[in-house]
Amino acid sequence: MFDFEKRKGGERTVLVNVNFTKNENSEEYAEFRMLAWSAGAQLLGELICSRKAPDPRFFIGEGKTETLADFVATHQIDLVIFNYSLSPSQERNLEAVLKCRVIDRTALILDIFASRARTTEGKIQVELAQLAYIQTRLVRGWTHLERQKGGIGLRGPGETQLETDRRLLKDRITILRNELSEVEKHRNLVSKSRAKNSIPIVSLVGYTNAGKSTLFNVMTDSNVYAADQLFATLDPTLRTVELPYLGKVIFADTVGFIKDLPTSLVAAFKATLKETQDATLLLHVIDISSEQAKQNQEVVEDILEEIGANHVPVLKVFNKIDKLEGVESHIEYDDNDVPIAVNVSAHSGKGIDMLFRAIGELLGIQMIEIMIKLPASMGALRNRLYELKSVVQEEIAQDGAIIMTIRQKEATLAQLNKKFAGALEQYCIEPKDFTFIKDEF
């Protein structure tokens, strides 16, 4: 049966959903509609049918294909999109009957990615993924040219048009891979620089449309594009934030994941996803209001494993609690009192302070806390400690000295101690035997 949509947009489009199980998944259908809408489609109808297995010729069977063809002809449909991966032969068979363009879920996602890419790196990665997809479908559209080229201006060395295109495609892929290799080299240099400066990286990951960009904007006071649409963010965005006691922390907003994400896209975006692999901490943002929250969480975990980022510590961030009744913001701890999850609302700002606290606790595992008694003459050191947001508590002693409790990464304090000629060790009063291990710095 067909369900009509009222959205206005570009190409007149029909969506095809096939249910291979006994239970219909309305949220999965809604996600597919959102994908098509995000690509700019004008949704005029949706065919939903059930099958035990895909038909080898038309995927949906001959009868449903004829029904779809009637609808396409009646409503002057430009495009039919299937919520599955079609084989090249199935696409050709369907187009021959429907008399319009047919694409699958992979081509749809690639199209959205192409429209969202802004940086040179993002555009290279999208084009690589598109070319890898096209390689398997080159035969389509060239069946009339599978003979030797001939005629004025078309005489060649005996190579068919199809062979020429395959060769040109292969050459273009080689060029793009070389360009991407240069990008990766630059990223590696930047990563080494961050590691040398001991700046932690907190990377936001999650299912697409989970609210990562909205949360990123709230946490970093930024204005990264955020919208209620799939893949609103494609190119990674990095911002540096000064956190209490921790100093500088880099936050990275990354592309959202989705079920059945094309393998070619995962492979092409490994350079961008390196921000996730190299992260000190991952914030796994989960839309807790979604009926598919658990399944979406598993999709993200599977992709993290696929890209080799499953070794990075994870803090789950259950977002959009404002859409649920009776759910309050709080931090959840494990048996060792380590934060493992936080309930927040990026939209209302509820629980953001708790999220910062949990991040601080997790990154603070590698931090130290000492008490020092500085003479009034060490005002420069005191000012620097405040600039680094390292001061937990301060009081003035009767003799005018400044008693400070400070908390900071050991590497940062060691550098500061060296700069001020060993002052932190000299004036440390708690613990009394405190000393930096010189060999490590």
CSV table of N, CA and C in Angstrom, one decimal, residues 213-214 216-226 233 237 239 253:
chain,number,residue,atom,x,y,z
A,213,SER,N,25.9,17.5,17.8
A,213,SER,CA,26.3,18.9,17.5
A,213,SER,C,25.6,19.9,18.5
A,214,THR,N,24.4,19.7,18.9
A,214,THR,CA,23.8,20.6,19.9
A,214,THR,C,24.5,20.5,21.2
A,216,PHE,N,27.6,19.6,21.6
A,216,PHE,CA,29.0,20.2,21.3
A,216,PHE,C,28.9,21.7,21.4
A,217,ASN,N,27.9,22.3,20.9
A,217,ASN,CA,27.7,23.7,20.9
A,217,ASN,C,27.6,24.2,22.3
A,218,VAL,N,26.8,23.5,23.1
A,218,VAL,CA,26.5,23.9,24.5
A,218,VAL,C,27.8,23.8,25.3
A,219,MET,N,28.6,22.7,25.1
A,219,MET,CA,29.8,22.5,25.9
A,219,MET,C,31.0,23.4,25.5
A,220,THR,N,31.0,23.8,24.3
A,220,THR,CA,32.1,24.6,23.8
A,220,THR,C,31.8,26.0,23.4
A,221,ASP,N,30.5,26.4,23.7
A,221,ASP,CA,30.0,27.7,23.3
A,221,ASP,C,30.3,28.1,21.9
A,222,SER,N,29.9,27.1,21.0
A,222,SER,CA,30.2,27.2,19.6
A,222,SER,C,28.9,27.4,18.8
A,223,ASN,N,28.9,27.5,17.5
A,223,ASN,CA,27.7,27.6,16.7
A,223,ASN,C,27.8,26.7,15.5
A,224,VAL,N,28.3,25.4,15.8
A,224,VAL,CA,28.3,24.4,14.7
A,224,VAL,C,26.9,24.1,14.3
A,225,TYR,N,26.8,23.9,13.0
A,225,TYR,CA,25.4,23.7,12.4
A,225,TYR,C,24.8,22.4,13.0
A,226,ALA,N,23.6,22.6,13.6
A,226,ALA,CA,22.9,21.5,14.2
A,226,ALA,C,21.4,21.6,13.7
A,233,THR,N,26.1,17.0,10.5
A,233,THR,CA,27.5,17.2,10.6
A,233,THR,C,28.2,16.1,9.8
A,237,THR,N,34.7,18.8,13.6
A,237,THR,CA,34.9,20.2,14.1
A,237,THR,C,35.6,20.0,15.5
A,239,ARG,N,37.2,22.1,18.9
A,239,ARG,CA,37.3,23.3,19.7
A,239,ARG,C,38.1,23.0,21.0
A,253,ASP,N,33.7,17.1,17.4
A,253,ASP,CA,32.3,16.7,17.0
A,253,ASP,C,32.5,16.0,15.7
